[in-house]
Coordinates of C-alpha atoms in Angstrom, one line a residue:
Chain A
M144 CA -37.8 -6.9 -14.5
Q145 CA -35.1 -6.6 -17.1
D146 CA -34.7 -9.3 -19.7
L147 CA -33.2 -12.5 -18.2
P148 CA -30.2 -14.0 -19.8
P149 CA -30.1 -17.8 -20.3
P150 CA -29.9 -19.1 -16.7
P151 CA -26.4 -20.2 -15.5
P152 CA -26.5 -23.4 -13.4
A153 CA -28.9 -22.7 -10.6
L154 CA -28.7 -25.2 -7.8
V155 CA -31.9 -26.0 -6.0
A156 CA -31.1 -27.6 -2.7
E157 CA -33.1 -29.0 0.1
A158 CA -36.5 -29.3 -1.5
P159 CA -38.5 -30.6 1.3
A160 CA -40.9 -32.7 -0.8
P161 CA -40.1 -35.3 -3.5
V162 CA -39.4 -33.5 -6.7
L163 CA -41.7 -34.7 -9.4
A164 CA -41.0 -32.6 -12.4
R165 CA -37.4 -32.3 -13.5
D166 CA -38.2 -30.0 -16.4
P167 CA -37.1 -26.5 -15.2
S168 CA -39.7 -24.8 -17.4
V169 CA -42.5 -26.5 -15.3
A170 CA -42.9 -24.6 -12.1
T171 CA -43.4 -26.9 -9.1
G172 CA -46.2 -25.0 -7.6
R173 CA -46.9 -27.2 -4.6
I174 CA -43.6 -27.0 -2.8
L175 CA -42.2 -23.9 -1.0
R176 CA -38.8 -23.4 -2.5
V177 CA -36.4 -20.8 -3.8
S178 CA -34.5 -20.8 -7.1
A179 CA -31.9 -18.2 -8.1
A180 CA -29.2 -17.3 -10.6
L181 CA -26.6 -14.6 -11.2
T182 CA -26.4 -12.3 -14.2
D183 CA -22.7 -12.9 -14.3
T184 CA -20.7 -15.9 -12.8
E185 CA -17.3 -14.6 -13.8
V186 CA -16.0 -11.2 -13.0
Q187 CA -12.9 -10.3 -14.9
V188 CA -10.4 -7.9 -13.4
D189 CA -8.6 -6.1 -16.2
S190 CA -6.9 -2.8 -16.6
G191 CA -10.2 -1.0 -16.7
F192 CA -11.6 -2.7 -13.6
T193 CA -13.3 -0.3 -11.2
G194 CA -15.4 -2.7 -9.3
A195 CA -18.4 -4.7 -10.5
S196 CA -22.1 -4.9 -9.9
I197 CA -23.9 -8.2 -10.4
V198 CA -27.6 -8.9 -10.1
L199 CA -28.7 -12.0 -8.3
Y200 CA -32.3 -12.8 -9.4
G201 CA -34.6 -15.6 -8.5
A202 CA -38.0 -16.8 -7.8
V203 CA -39.9 -18.0 -4.7
F204 CA -42.5 -20.6 -5.2
N205 CA -44.8 -20.2 -2.3
P206 CA -48.0 -22.2 -2.3
T207 CA -48.8 -21.2 1.3
D208 CA -50.4 -18.1 2.7
T209 CA -47.6 -17.3 5.1
P210 CA -45.2 -14.7 3.7
A211 CA -41.5 -15.8 3.2
D212 CA -38.3 -13.8 3.5
V213 CA -35.3 -14.0 1.3
V214 CA -31.8 -13.6 2.5
V215 CA -28.8 -13.4 0.1
V216 CA -25.3 -14.1 1.5
V217 CA -22.3 -13.6 -0.7
R218 CA -19.0 -14.8 0.7
G219 CA -15.5 -14.3 -0.8
P220 CA -12.4 -16.4 -0.2
D221 CA -11.0 -16.4 3.3
A222 CA -8.6 -13.6 3.9
P223 CA -7.0 -13.6 7.4
V224 CA -6.4 -10.1 8.8
R225 CA -3.9 -8.7 11.2
L226 CA -5.1 -5.9 13.4
V227 CA -3.2 -3.5 15.7
R228 CA -4.7 -1.2 18.3
K229 CA -3.3 2.3 18.7
S230 CA -2.8 3.6 22.2
Q231 CA -1.3 6.8 23.5
T232 CA 2.0 6.6 25.4
A233 CA 3.6 9.8 26.5
G234 CA 1.7 11.8 23.9
V235 CA 2.7 9.5 21.0
W236 CA 0.2 7.1 19.4
L237 CA 1.8 3.6 19.3
N238 CA 0.7 0.4 17.7
S239 CA 0.1 -2.7 19.8
R240 CA 1.3 -6.1 18.9
P241 CA -0.6 -7.3 15.8
V242 CA -3.4 -9.9 16.4
L243 CA -4.2 -12.4 13.7
F244 CA -7.9 -13.0 13.0
E245 CA -8.8 -16.1 11.0
G246 CA -12.0 -17.1 9.4
A247 CA -12.7 -13.6 8.1
P248 CA -13.9 -13.8 4.4
G249 CA -12.3 -11.3 2.1
F250 CA -15.7 -10.2 1.0
Y251 CA -19.0 -10.6 2.8
M252 CA -22.4 -9.2 1.9
T253 CA -25.9 -9.9 3.1
S254 CA -29.0 -8.6 1.5
S255 CA -32.5 -9.3 2.7
T256 CA -36.1 -8.4 2.5
R257 CA -36.2 -7.2 6.1
P258 CA -33.5 -6.7 8.8
L259 CA -32.0 -10.1 9.7
S260 CA -33.0 -9.8 13.3
D261 CA -36.7 -9.7 12.3
I262 CA -36.4 -12.6 10.0
A263 CA -34.9 -15.2 12.3
N264 CA -33.7 -15.4 15.9
F265 CA -30.2 -15.0 17.1
G266 CA -29.5 -18.7 17.6
Q267 CA -30.8 -19.6 14.1
L268 CA -28.6 -17.0 12.4
R269 CA -25.6 -18.0 14.5
R270 CA -26.1 -21.6 13.6
L271 CA -26.3 -20.8 9.9
G272 CA -23.5 -18.2 10.0
V273 CA -25.7 -15.7 8.4
G274 CA -25.1 -12.0 9.1
L275 CA -22.0 -9.8 9.9
D276 CA -22.5 -10.5 13.6
H277 CA -22.4 -14.2 13.1
L278 CA -19.2 -14.5 11.0
R279 CA -16.9 -17.1 12.5
I280 CA -14.0 -14.7 13.0
A281 CA -11.6 -15.8 15.7
A282 CA -8.1 -15.2 16.9
P283 CA -6.9 -18.8 17.6
E284 CA -3.3 -17.7 18.4
E285 CA -4.6 -15.7 21.4
R286 CA -6.5 -18.6 22.8
S287 CA -5.3 -20.5 25.8
T288 CA -7.0 -22.9 28.1
V289 CA -6.8 -22.3 31.8
T290 CA -8.4 -23.7 34.9
R291 CA -10.8 -21.2 36.4
Y292 CA -12.9 -21.6 39.5
G293 CA -11.9 -25.2 39.6
V294 CA -13.1 -25.8 36.1
R295 CA -10.5 -27.2 33.8
D296 CA -9.9 -26.4 30.1
V297 CA -11.7 -23.1 30.1
V298 CA -10.9 -21.3 26.8
V299 CA -10.0 -17.7 27.3
S300 CA -8.5 -15.1 25.0
R301 CA -5.5 -13.1 25.8
L302 CA -7.3 -10.1 24.5
G303 CA -9.5 -10.4 27.6
E304 CA -12.6 -8.3 27.9
D305 CA -11.7 -6.2 24.8
Y306 CA -12.1 -9.3 22.6
L307 CA -15.4 -8.1 21.2
D308 CA -14.0 -4.7 20.4
W309 CA -11.3 -6.3 18.3
R310 CA -13.7 -8.5 16.5
R311 CA -16.0 -5.6 15.8
A312 CA -13.1 -3.7 14.5
V313 CA -12.3 -6.3 11.9
I314 CA -15.9 -6.0 10.5
R315 CA -15.9 -2.2 10.8
L316 CA -12.6 -1.7 8.9
R317 CA -13.7 -4.1 6.2
E318 CA -17.0 -2.3 5.9
K319 CA -15.2 0.9 5.4
E320 CA -13.3 -0.6 2.4
G321 CA -16.7 -1.7 1.0
L322 CA -15.7 -5.4 1.4
Y323 CA -18.4 -6.1 4.0
A324 CA -21.9 -4.9 3.7
A325 CA -25.4 -5.6 5.0
D326 CA -28.4 -4.3 3.2
P327 CA -31.7 -5.0 5.1
Q328 CA -33.7 -3.8 2.1
G329 CA -31.5 -5.2 -0.6
V330 CA -33.8 -8.0 -1.8
R331 CA -36.7 -6.5 -3.7
F332 CA -39.6 -8.3 -5.1
V333 CA -40.2 -7.1 -8.6
D334 CA -43.2 -9.2 -9.4
N335 CA -45.2 -12.0 -7.9
G336 CA -42.5 -14.3 -6.5
L337 CA -39.7 -12.8 -8.5
F338 CA -36.9 -11.0 -6.6
R339 CA -33.6 -9.4 -7.4
A340 CA -30.6 -8.3 -5.3
E341 CA -27.5 -6.4 -6.3
V342 CA -24.0 -7.5 -5.4
V343 CA -21.5 -4.7 -5.5
L344 CA -17.9 -5.7 -5.7
P345 CA -15.4 -2.9 -4.9
T346 CA -12.1 -2.6 -6.7
S347 CA -10.3 -4.1 -3.8
A348 CA -12.4 -7.3 -3.9
P349 CA -10.1 -10.3 -3.6
T350 CA -9.8 -12.7 -6.5
G351 CA -11.0 -16.2 -6.1
T352 CA -14.2 -18.2 -5.8
Y353 CA -17.2 -16.6 -4.1
Q354 CA -20.2 -18.5 -2.7
A355 CA -23.6 -17.0 -3.0
E356 CA -26.3 -18.5 -0.8
V357 CA -29.9 -17.7 -1.1
W358 CA -32.0 -18.6 2.0
L359 CA -35.7 -18.7 2.2
F360 CA -37.1 -18.2 5.7
Q361 CA -40.7 -18.7 6.8
D362 CA -41.7 -18.1 10.4
G363 CA -38.1 -17.7 11.4
E364 CA -37.1 -21.1 10.1
P365 CA -35.0 -21.8 7.0
V366 CA -37.2 -23.7 4.6
S367 CA -35.1 -23.7 1.4
S368 CA -31.8 -22.6 0.1
A369 CA -29.9 -22.3 -3.2
E370 CA -26.2 -22.0 -3.6
L371 CA -24.4 -20.3 -6.5
E372 CA -20.8 -19.8 -7.4
L373 CA -19.0 -16.7 -8.6
T374 CA -15.4 -16.3 -9.6
V375 CA -13.4 -13.1 -9.6
E376 CA -10.2 -13.4 -11.5
K377 CA -7.5 -11.2 -13.1
V378 CA -7.3 -11.5 -16.8
G379 CA -5.1 -10.3 -19.7
I380 CA -2.1 -8.2 -19.0
E381 CA -3.0 -7.6 -15.3
R382 CA -2.9 -11.3 -14.7
G383 CA 0.3 -11.7 -16.6
I384 CA 2.0 -9.0 -14.6
Y385 CA 0.7 -10.3 -11.3
E386 CA 1.7 -13.9 -12.0
F387 CA 5.1 -12.8 -13.2
A388 CA 5.7 -10.8 -10.1
Q389 CA 4.6 -13.7 -7.9
T390 CA 6.4 -16.6 -9.7
R391 CA 9.6 -14.9 -10.8
P392 CA 10.0 -12.0 -8.4
W393 CA 13.7 -11.5 -8.9
T394 CA 13.5 -11.4 -12.6
Y395 CA 10.6 -9.1 -12.3
G396 CA 12.5 -6.7 -10.1
I397 CA 15.5 -6.6 -12.4
L398 CA 13.2 -5.9 -15.3
C399 CA 11.6 -3.0 -13.4
V400 CA 15.1 -1.5 -12.8
I401 CA 16.1 -2.0 -16.5
L402 CA 12.9 -0.3 -17.6
A403 CA 13.4 2.6 -15.2
A404 CA 17.1 3.1 -16.3
F405 CA 16.1 2.8 -19.9
T406 CA 13.4 5.5 -19.5
G407 CA 15.8 7.8 -17.8
W408 CA 18.4 7.2 -20.5
T409 CA 15.9 7.8 -23.3
A410 CA 14.7 11.0 -21.7
S411 CA 18.2 12.4 -21.4
R412 CA 18.8 11.5 -25.1
V413 CA 15.5 13.0 -26.4
F414 CA 15.8 16.3 -24.4
R415 CA 19.5 16.8 -25.3
R416 CA 18.7 17.0 -29.0
N417 CA 15.9 19.6 -28.5
Chain B
M1051 CA -9.5 7.2 -17.2
D1052 CA -9.1 4.8 -14.4
I1053 CA -6.5 2.0 -14.5
Y1054 CA -6.3 -1.0 -12.3
L1055 CA -2.9 -1.6 -10.7
P1056 CA -2.2 -5.3 -10.7
I1057 CA 0.1 -5.4 -7.6
A1058 CA -1.4 -2.6 -5.6
E1059 CA -4.9 -4.0 -6.4
V1060 CA -6.5 -0.6 -6.5
S1061 CA -7.9 1.4 -9.3
V1062 CA -6.6 4.9 -9.8
N1063 CA -7.0 7.7 -12.2
W1064 CA -3.9 7.4 -14.5
P1065 CA -3.6 11.0 -15.7
V1066 CA -3.4 12.0 -12.0
L1067 CA -0.4 9.6 -11.6
V1068 CA 1.4 10.9 -14.7
L1069 CA 0.8 14.5 -13.5
L1070 CA 2.1 13.6 -10.0
G1071 CA 5.2 12.0 -11.6
G1072 CA 5.6 15.2 -13.6
L1073 CA 5.2 17.4 -10.6
V1074 CA 7.7 15.4 -8.4
G1075 CA 10.0 15.2 -11.4
F1076 CA 9.8 19.0 -11.8
V1077 CA 10.7 19.4 -8.1
S1078 CA 13.5 16.9 -8.4
G1079 CA 14.9 18.6 -11.5
L1080 CA 14.6 22.1 -9.9
F1081 CA 16.4 21.2 -6.7
G1082 CA 18.7 18.4 -8.0
I1083 CA 17.2 15.7 -5.7
G1084 CA 15.4 12.4 -6.2
G1085 CA 12.1 13.6 -4.9
G1086 CA 11.2 10.3 -3.3
F1087 CA 10.4 11.9 0.1
L1088 CA 7.6 13.8 -1.6
M1089 CA 6.3 11.0 -3.8
A1090 CA 5.6 8.3 -1.2
P1091 CA 3.3 10.4 1.1
I1092 CA 1.3 11.7 -1.9
L1093 CA 0.8 8.1 -3.2
V1094 CA -0.4 7.0 0.2
V1095 CA -2.9 9.9 0.2
L1096 CA -4.1 8.7 -3.3
G1097 CA -4.9 5.4 -1.7
I1098 CA -2.0 3.2 -2.8
P1099 CA -1.0 0.8 0.0
P1100 CA 2.1 2.3 1.7
T1101 CA 4.3 -0.8 1.2
V1102 CA 3.6 -0.7 -2.6
A1103 CA 4.1 3.0 -2.7
V1104 CA 7.5 2.9 -1.1
A1105 CA 8.7 0.0 -3.2
S1106 CA 7.3 1.1 -6.6
Q1107 CA 8.5 4.7 -6.5
A1108 CA 12.1 3.6 -5.9
S1109 CA 12.2 2.8 -9.6
H1110 CA 11.0 6.3 -10.3
V1111 CA 14.1 7.5 -8.4
V1112 CA 16.2 5.2 -10.6
A1113 CA 14.9 6.8 -13.8
S1114 CA 15.2 10.4 -12.8
S1115 CA 18.7 9.8 -11.3
T1116 CA 19.8 8.0 -14.5
S1117 CA 19.1 10.9 -16.7
G1118 CA 20.8 13.1 -14.1
V1119 CA 24.0 11.0 -13.9
I1120 CA 24.3 10.9 -17.7
S1121 CA 24.3 14.6 -18.0
Y1122 CA 26.7 15.1 -15.0
S1123 CA 29.1 12.4 -16.1
S1124 CA 29.4 13.9 -19.6
R1125 CA 30.7 17.0 -17.8
G1126 CA 33.1 14.8 -15.7
A1127 CA 31.2 15.8 -12.6
V1128 CA 30.9 12.2 -11.1
D1129 CA 33.5 10.7 -8.8
F1130 CA 32.9 7.1 -9.7
R1131 CA 35.4 5.9 -7.1
M1132 CA 33.7 7.7 -4.2
G1133 CA 30.3 6.9 -5.6
G1134 CA 31.2 3.2 -6.0
I1135 CA 32.3 2.9 -2.4
M1136 CA 29.2 4.6 -1.1
A1137 CA 27.1 2.4 -3.4
G1138 CA 28.8 -0.7 -1.9
G1139 CA 27.6 0.6 1.5
G1140 CA 24.3 1.3 0.0
I1141 CA 23.8 -2.2 -1.2
L1142 CA 24.6 -3.5 2.2
G1143 CA 22.2 -1.0 3.7
A1144 CA 19.5 -1.9 1.3
L1145 CA 19.8 -5.6 2.2
V1146 CA 19.6 -4.8 5.9
G1147 CA 16.8 -2.3 5.3
V1148 CA 14.5 -4.6 3.3
E1149 CA 14.8 -7.3 6.0
L1150 CA 14.3 -4.7 8.7
F1151 CA 11.2 -3.5 6.9
R1152 CA 9.9 -7.1 6.6
W1153 CA 10.4 -7.6 10.3
L1154 CA 8.7 -4.3 11.2
R1155 CA 5.8 -5.2 9.0
L1156 CA 5.5 -8.5 10.9
L1157 CA 5.5 -6.6 14.2
G1158 CA 2.9 -4.2 12.9
Q1159 CA 5.1 -1.3 13.5
A1160 CA 6.2 -0.4 9.9
D1161 CA 3.9 2.6 9.5
L1162 CA 5.1 4.0 12.8
V1163 CA 8.7 3.7 12.1
V1164 CA 8.2 5.3 8.6
A1165 CA 6.4 8.2 10.2
L1166 CA 9.1 8.6 12.8
A1167 CA 11.9 8.4 10.2
Y1168 CA 10.1 11.1 8.1
L1169 CA 9.6 13.3 11.1
I1170 CA 13.2 13.1 12.4
F1171 CA 15.1 13.1 9.2
L1172 CA 13.0 15.5 7.2
G1173 CA 12.4 17.7 10.2
V1174 CA 16.0 18.1 11.1
I1175 CA 17.3 18.5 7.5
G1176 CA 14.5 20.8 6.5
T1177 CA 15.1 23.1 9.6
L1178 CA 18.8 23.2 9.0
M1179 CA 18.4 23.9 5.3
L1180 CA 15.9 26.7 5.9
K1181 CA 17.9 28.3 8.7
E1182 CA 21.1 28.3 6.7
S1183 CA 19.5 29.6 3.5
L1184 CA 17.5 32.3 5.2
E1185 CA 20.6 33.6 7.0
Q1186 CA 22.3 33.8 3.7
I1187 CA 19.4 35.6 2.0
L1188 CA 19.3 38.1 4.9
R1189 CA 23.0 38.7 4.7
R1190 CA 22.8 39.4 1.1
R1191 CA 19.9 41.9 1.6
R1192 CA 21.9 43.7 4.3
G1193 CA 25.1 43.5 2.3
T1194 CA 27.1 42.0 5.1
P1195 CA 29.9 39.6 4.0
A1196 CA 29.5 35.9 4.7
P1197 CA 31.3 34.7 7.9
R1198 CA 34.5 32.8 7.3
K1199 CA 33.7 29.1 7.1
Q1200 CA 35.6 26.6 9.0
R1201 CA 37.6 24.9 6.3
R1202 CA 39.0 22.1 8.3
R1203 CA 37.5 18.6 8.0
P1204 CA 36.8 16.7 11.2
M1205 CA 40.0 14.9 12.3
W1206 CA 38.4 11.5 12.6
L1207 CA 38.2 11.3 8.9
Y1208 CA 41.9 10.9 8.9
G1209 CA 42.3 8.7 11.9
L1210 CA 40.4 5.8 10.5
P1211 CA 42.1 3.0 8.6
W1212 CA 41.9 2.1 4.9
R1213 CA 42.7 5.5 3.6
M1214 CA 42.1 6.0 -0.1
K1215 CA 42.8 8.7 -2.7
F1216 CA 39.7 10.3 -4.3
P1217 CA 41.3 12.6 -6.8
K1218 CA 38.1 13.9 -8.3
S1219 CA 36.7 14.8 -4.9
G1220 CA 40.0 16.2 -3.8
L1221 CA 40.1 13.9 -0.8
Y1222 CA 42.6 11.5 0.8
I1223 CA 40.5 9.9 3.6
S1224 CA 39.5 6.6 5.0
A1225 CA 37.0 4.5 3.0
I1226 CA 34.9 3.9 6.2
P1227 CA 32.9 7.1 6.4
P1228 CA 31.6 7.0 2.8
L1229 CA 30.8 3.3 3.2
A1230 CA 28.9 4.0 6.4
L1231 CA 27.1 7.0 4.9
G1232 CA 26.1 4.8 1.9
A1233 CA 24.9 2.0 4.3
G1234 CA 22.8 4.4 6.3
V1235 CA 21.2 5.9 3.2
G1236 CA 20.6 2.4 1.9
I1237 CA 18.5 1.5 5.0
L1238 CA 16.5 4.7 4.7
S1239 CA 16.0 4.0 1.0
A1240 CA 14.3 0.6 1.8
I1241 CA 12.2 2.0 4.7
M1242 CA 11.2 5.4 3.4
G1243 CA 11.4 4.7 -0.3
V1244 CA 13.6 7.7 -0.8
G1245 CA 16.9 8.1 -2.7
G1246 CA 18.5 9.8 0.3
G1247 CA 19.9 12.8 -1.6
F1248 CA 18.6 15.2 1.1
I1249 CA 21.0 13.5 3.6
L1250 CA 23.8 12.6 1.2
L1251 CA 24.3 16.1 -0.1
P1252 CA 24.7 18.0 3.2
V1253 CA 27.0 15.3 4.6
M1254 CA 29.2 15.2 1.5
L1255 CA 29.4 19.0 1.4
Y1256 CA 29.8 19.9 5.0
V1257 CA 31.3 16.8 6.7
L1258 CA 33.4 15.2 4.0
R1259 CA 33.9 18.5 2.3
M1260 CA 34.1 17.0 -1.2
R1261 CA 34.7 19.3 -4.1
A1262 CA 31.3 21.0 -4.7
S1263 CA 31.3 20.4 -8.4
V1264 CA 31.2 16.6 -8.1
V1265 CA 28.8 16.3 -5.1
V1266 CA 25.5 16.2 -7.0
G1267 CA 26.6 13.8 -9.7
T1268 CA 28.3 11.5 -7.3
S1269 CA 25.3 11.3 -5.0
L1270 CA 23.0 10.6 -7.9
F1271 CA 25.3 7.8 -9.0
Q1272 CA 25.2 6.2 -5.5
I1273 CA 21.4 6.7 -5.4
I1274 CA 20.9 4.8 -8.7
I1275 CA 22.8 1.8 -7.4
T1276 CA 21.1 1.8 -4.0
T1277 CA 17.5 2.3 -5.3
A1278 CA 18.0 -0.2 -8.1
M1279 CA 19.1 -2.7 -5.4
T1280 CA 16.1 -1.7 -3.2
T1281 CA 13.7 -2.2 -6.1
V1282 CA 15.0 -5.7 -6.9
L1283 CA 15.0 -6.7 -3.2
Q1284 CA 11.5 -5.3 -2.6
A1285 CA 10.2 -7.2 -5.7
G1286 CA 12.1 -10.4 -4.8
R1287 CA 11.4 -10.5 -1.1
N1288 CA 8.1 -8.7 -0.6
Q1289 CA 6.5 -8.7 -4.1
T1290 CA 5.4 -5.1 -3.6
V1291 CA 6.7 -3.4 -6.8
D1292 CA 3.9 -2.4 -9.2
I1293 CA 5.4 -2.0 -12.6
V1294 CA 2.3 -0.3 -14.0
L1295 CA 2.4 2.3 -11.2
S1296 CA 6.1 3.0 -11.5
S1297 CA 5.8 3.2 -15.3
L1298 CA 3.1 5.9 -15.1
L1299 CA 5.2 7.8 -12.5
L1300 CA 8.4 7.7 -14.3
F1301 CA 6.8 8.6 -17.6
G1302 CA 5.7 11.9 -16.1
G1303 CA 8.8 12.1 -14.0
V1304 CA 11.4 12.2 -16.6
I1305 CA 9.6 14.9 -18.5
G1306 CA 9.0 17.0 -15.4
A1307 CA 12.6 16.7 -14.4
Q1308 CA 13.8 18.2 -17.6
F1309 CA 11.5 21.3 -17.2
G1310 CA 12.6 21.6 -13.6
A1311 CA 16.3 21.5 -14.5
R1312 CA 15.8 24.3 -17.0
L1313 CA 14.0 26.5 -14.6
S1314 CA 16.5 26.0 -11.8
G1315 CA 18.9 28.4 -13.5
R1316 CA 16.5 31.3 -12.9
F1317 CA 16.9 31.2 -9.1
R1318 CA 19.7 31.8 -6.7
A1319 CA 21.1 28.7 -5.0
E1320 CA 20.1 29.9 -1.5
E1321 CA 16.6 30.7 -2.7
L1322 CA 16.2 27.2 -4.0
R1323 CA 17.5 25.8 -0.8
A1324 CA 15.0 27.9 1.2
M1325 CA 12.1 26.6 -1.0
L1326 CA 13.3 23.0 -0.7
G1327 CA 13.7 23.5 3.1
V1328 CA 10.1 24.6 3.4
I1329 CA 8.9 21.5 1.3
V1330 CA 11.1 19.1 3.3
L1331 CA 10.0 20.5 6.6
G1332 CA 6.4 20.5 5.6
V1333 CA 6.4 16.8 4.5
G1334 CA 8.3 15.8 7.7
I1335 CA 5.7 17.5 9.9
Y1336 CA 2.8 16.2 7.9
M1337 CA 4.1 12.6 8.2
G1338 CA 4.9 13.1 11.8
L1339 CA 1.5 14.4 12.7
E1340 CA 0.2 10.9 12.5
L1341 CA 2.1 10.1 15.7
F1342 CA 0.4 12.9 17.7
V1343 CA -3.1 13.3 16.4
R1344 CA -5.8 11.0 17.8
P1345 CA -6.6 8.5 15.1
S1346 CA -10.2 8.4 13.9
D1347 CA -10.2 4.6 14.5
L1348 CA -8.2 3.1 17.3
F1349 CA -7.9 -0.1 15.3
A1350 CA -6.0 -0.4 12.1
I1351 CA -5.2 -3.2 9.7
A1352 CA -1.5 -4.2 9.8
P1353 CA -0.3 -4.9 6.3
G1354 CA 1.1 -8.3 5.4
V1355 CA -0.3 -11.6 6.5
P1356 CA 2.3 -14.2 7.3
E1357 CA 2.6 -16.7 4.5
G1358 CA 0.6 -19.9 4.7

């Protein structure tokens, strides 16, 4: 394994037994638990930004004989998405009314030692919200409650039976942009109990605070987890321009025009002399 | 060589953008047009979000038109009175167009309307331009004289109220047609990100029958005002103008335009129009194909999430 930088704050949560040793250099060998850290907790988006690759590394303390699985989930800030469906009318492909999906993170990645479905059962993954299929994406504006077969307050979606197609499309389109990913072999053990996983952020990764969860599963049950934080932010001139365009949009627009007119004027001056 | 665009939020190869600016600038200098209709589709192919592409390249049109107007006005070839009235219409049109574009984006129909506008306007103009110039080339080859042109202007130009004198254009007509023309082009400028020269020029020449020597300079003057307005509005209302992107484009653009303008003297006017016709028609058909070809994915992300 490559040399480890000084560990950024690594949170160890849900240790099932009373923690005796507080000194991090002393391994608590008797408790099954996971500990993890990121090589970088701040990703800076500057003019040379072409995406980033961060390594999440950690250790599993496993005193038992039963093997344990590690699942890494990285979740970006929420970014609602509007989707349209194209359909052919009289030979022309037209867009449907857009449907707003909420609860979709702007970035979502899972990485695990085995395919998620082998690690834990459907209900368990659904409860924890782990895995692309278990993201809590919903279109609340399409929901309505009706009375059906004499049962009151049945929640139905106006999208009807195609609802799952829509939901899958959200994930598929984000996957295509590199914003969603699932790597069933992404967590690799490099040494006894030491593992690493790579987090690849594309250029289009949204800025904001990201949460990285590391789950330790044994016999299909989550036994330990750790949570880390990661921020992606624009820095330097990129940040200045972005904030200027957002906070003083009218001044920014006028400046753009002046710059353009000035460039045009300069060019006509320069080339006339030649 | 990659640079991150702060508003578009994508990373692109900057020499490619400067070259693209240069290429479009060359075309615009060669044919005396803004070249916006060519720029927006190429930017989208390069992966820039369409809304940012349309808004940012409007300022490229401002730059290339500014250097054009300066050289035309020094020769006295700009009718500022006519241009001013058309620009007034253009500002109104840009106001309407930017709001229309916002509304279409909210409905998820923006890309469709843009594709349709490209297909209709570029298709029709390109076809007419190609037909007219090919006929002229053929006539010259055969040595037959040009048919006598109808010299009369449409009568309704005179029937409308608010008649004004436009001495430089040699016109005494109502102010309403130039105002309406400007407004129409202003709307297109906001939706398609074009200057609108490809519509202005034929209308000014064949419908208003302005004096040919002032047509190009006057249309460029109106285009500057309209696209400047569009840029400010797009920045103010939609925050979609990327100053880094537009700077790269206009840096290449102003240089390319000068070379294009120098080369234009080597070709006959009708040959240039035939070439331009082919380009215009090609872009129109390319953009329109989207409407008829089965998309690879039936679902698409609609740009713009309502605030909040």
